[in-house]
Amino acid sequence: RTKVLFICPPVRLSAPARIPPMGYLYMAAVLEEADIDVEVLDVNLLRLPLNDLMNLIAKKEFDVIGIGGMTTVYYYIKMLSLQLKMRYPHIPIIGGGSACSASPEVVLQNTGVDVVCIGEGEPIIVDLVRGLVAGGKVGHLGGIAYRDRDGNVVKSAPRARNLDLSGLPWPAYHLADMEQYITNNQTKYASDPGLKNWVLERGIDPDKADRPVFLYSKRGCPFGCSFCYRNFGRKVVYHPVDYVLDHMS
């Protein structure tokens, strides 16, 4: 069986991690539905030094590596992917997230990443992984960029956004340490008297309210901030209401 190792870079190092790596968990769920094994190495939660991380990776088995995130973690994507490419030269590395979507040429020319997924990964991640494992023929997939055998950067045809989120599985929460994320959120919110009063006033079970987690009901942002790269575009796309309610349950 093919196995994918996702590595989630550390972000906002001044505070404990509170938001699970949702992008990785969504893609992991899609891959698992296709009978592809996935492991999510959540460095943002573990906060491992590089040497310890490389030693941990050496104990694992994988056919493809995926790494990505916001532009603020580009430095980490570069550092880690170059280390991985030196140690595992024949393992393909996929880059994703806004760091890679915004500047695929920069990423491919300066890091160890072999293929960049531009935009949302769920629609193509299965075909991309299977193509890389089969020998690297992925140019027919839309919305990617890659280095060819001569090291040249090639961009495939653009790919339309996924405007129908109803078919997405729920994130693969079993691949994340959700109890630690809940604990980190409890630490932040436990001292907020306003939040406790809000819960009591609405008759919400305080024990359940004391286990906060994040989830997302939509993708995209309608605003045009000049400093922001909108990885999901300006059009806001919503999950169906039933999907969100079932997800919350």
Steps between C-alpha positions, in 0.01 A plus 500: 500500500614851421572717804511879518678687777366851559723729704334806653753781567502692829329839500443775760774366724421748777188302598392133517329359192121530526368437147539147357665475157164503324632514144713192558213320673259569214749372243581201719132408510477517120810282464373245751174472306720398204675229707822701534660494844576835662692623801498861617817602681379809682819693572291804590370307799817309582743795450792263437854622428611419145740220599234329711249537217736346244570210736126445544437509124779243450292248698200533270404350164360718221481527121410869474557798729269802521589830666347846483333787679477876507771720354631561851628141511680516165832506685412168667374341179829594336718378787322171554438412134869548416598273788245240391609513137862438598407202716220362278588611145256260333197587715274762333412803712172685447467863610171667578326784679527870427880494532517276195189615310602866505855448369539152349807601296681631809422183693606263223822688427616540859373205702493122486134496394441313171134582431285791616123470532347839417178567691290232666661158513206266556383482134836377370695361796410136428597516130810702587624246754424204273674669207813576702520146636450357151796687360433871507262557208278775639510774236146420387362616835377857511613751760849374577858605435801271499863463404561292188797268453718792394409704806274741313182624668186396314148620582203296386169644385303695762243309702157632596420538868297237676169681553314197636619401848216256564705200390790556737545253784548630851863560593696193611503600867634160601836605350533800733552522876163661559520464878811717505334760280199503734732539800681790335167670432384440857813676624415804289127523571472369859586841647240689295210584737301657218502175307390300804208737561406478131484120529292503819255759368418279203459179699794326331656205681812660655693170489449475124570870452830446679627292207533758220616407152515680165318409183428687177164550330622676185798580281610820335506866601308783330743772604798640311773563757819582313720303741304174471514214251153345484577134440129425453425813297262792550181298458369355826381138471299343782468147627137383503323572831442129571870432442596765756246383759604135463864608515436684827320196643 
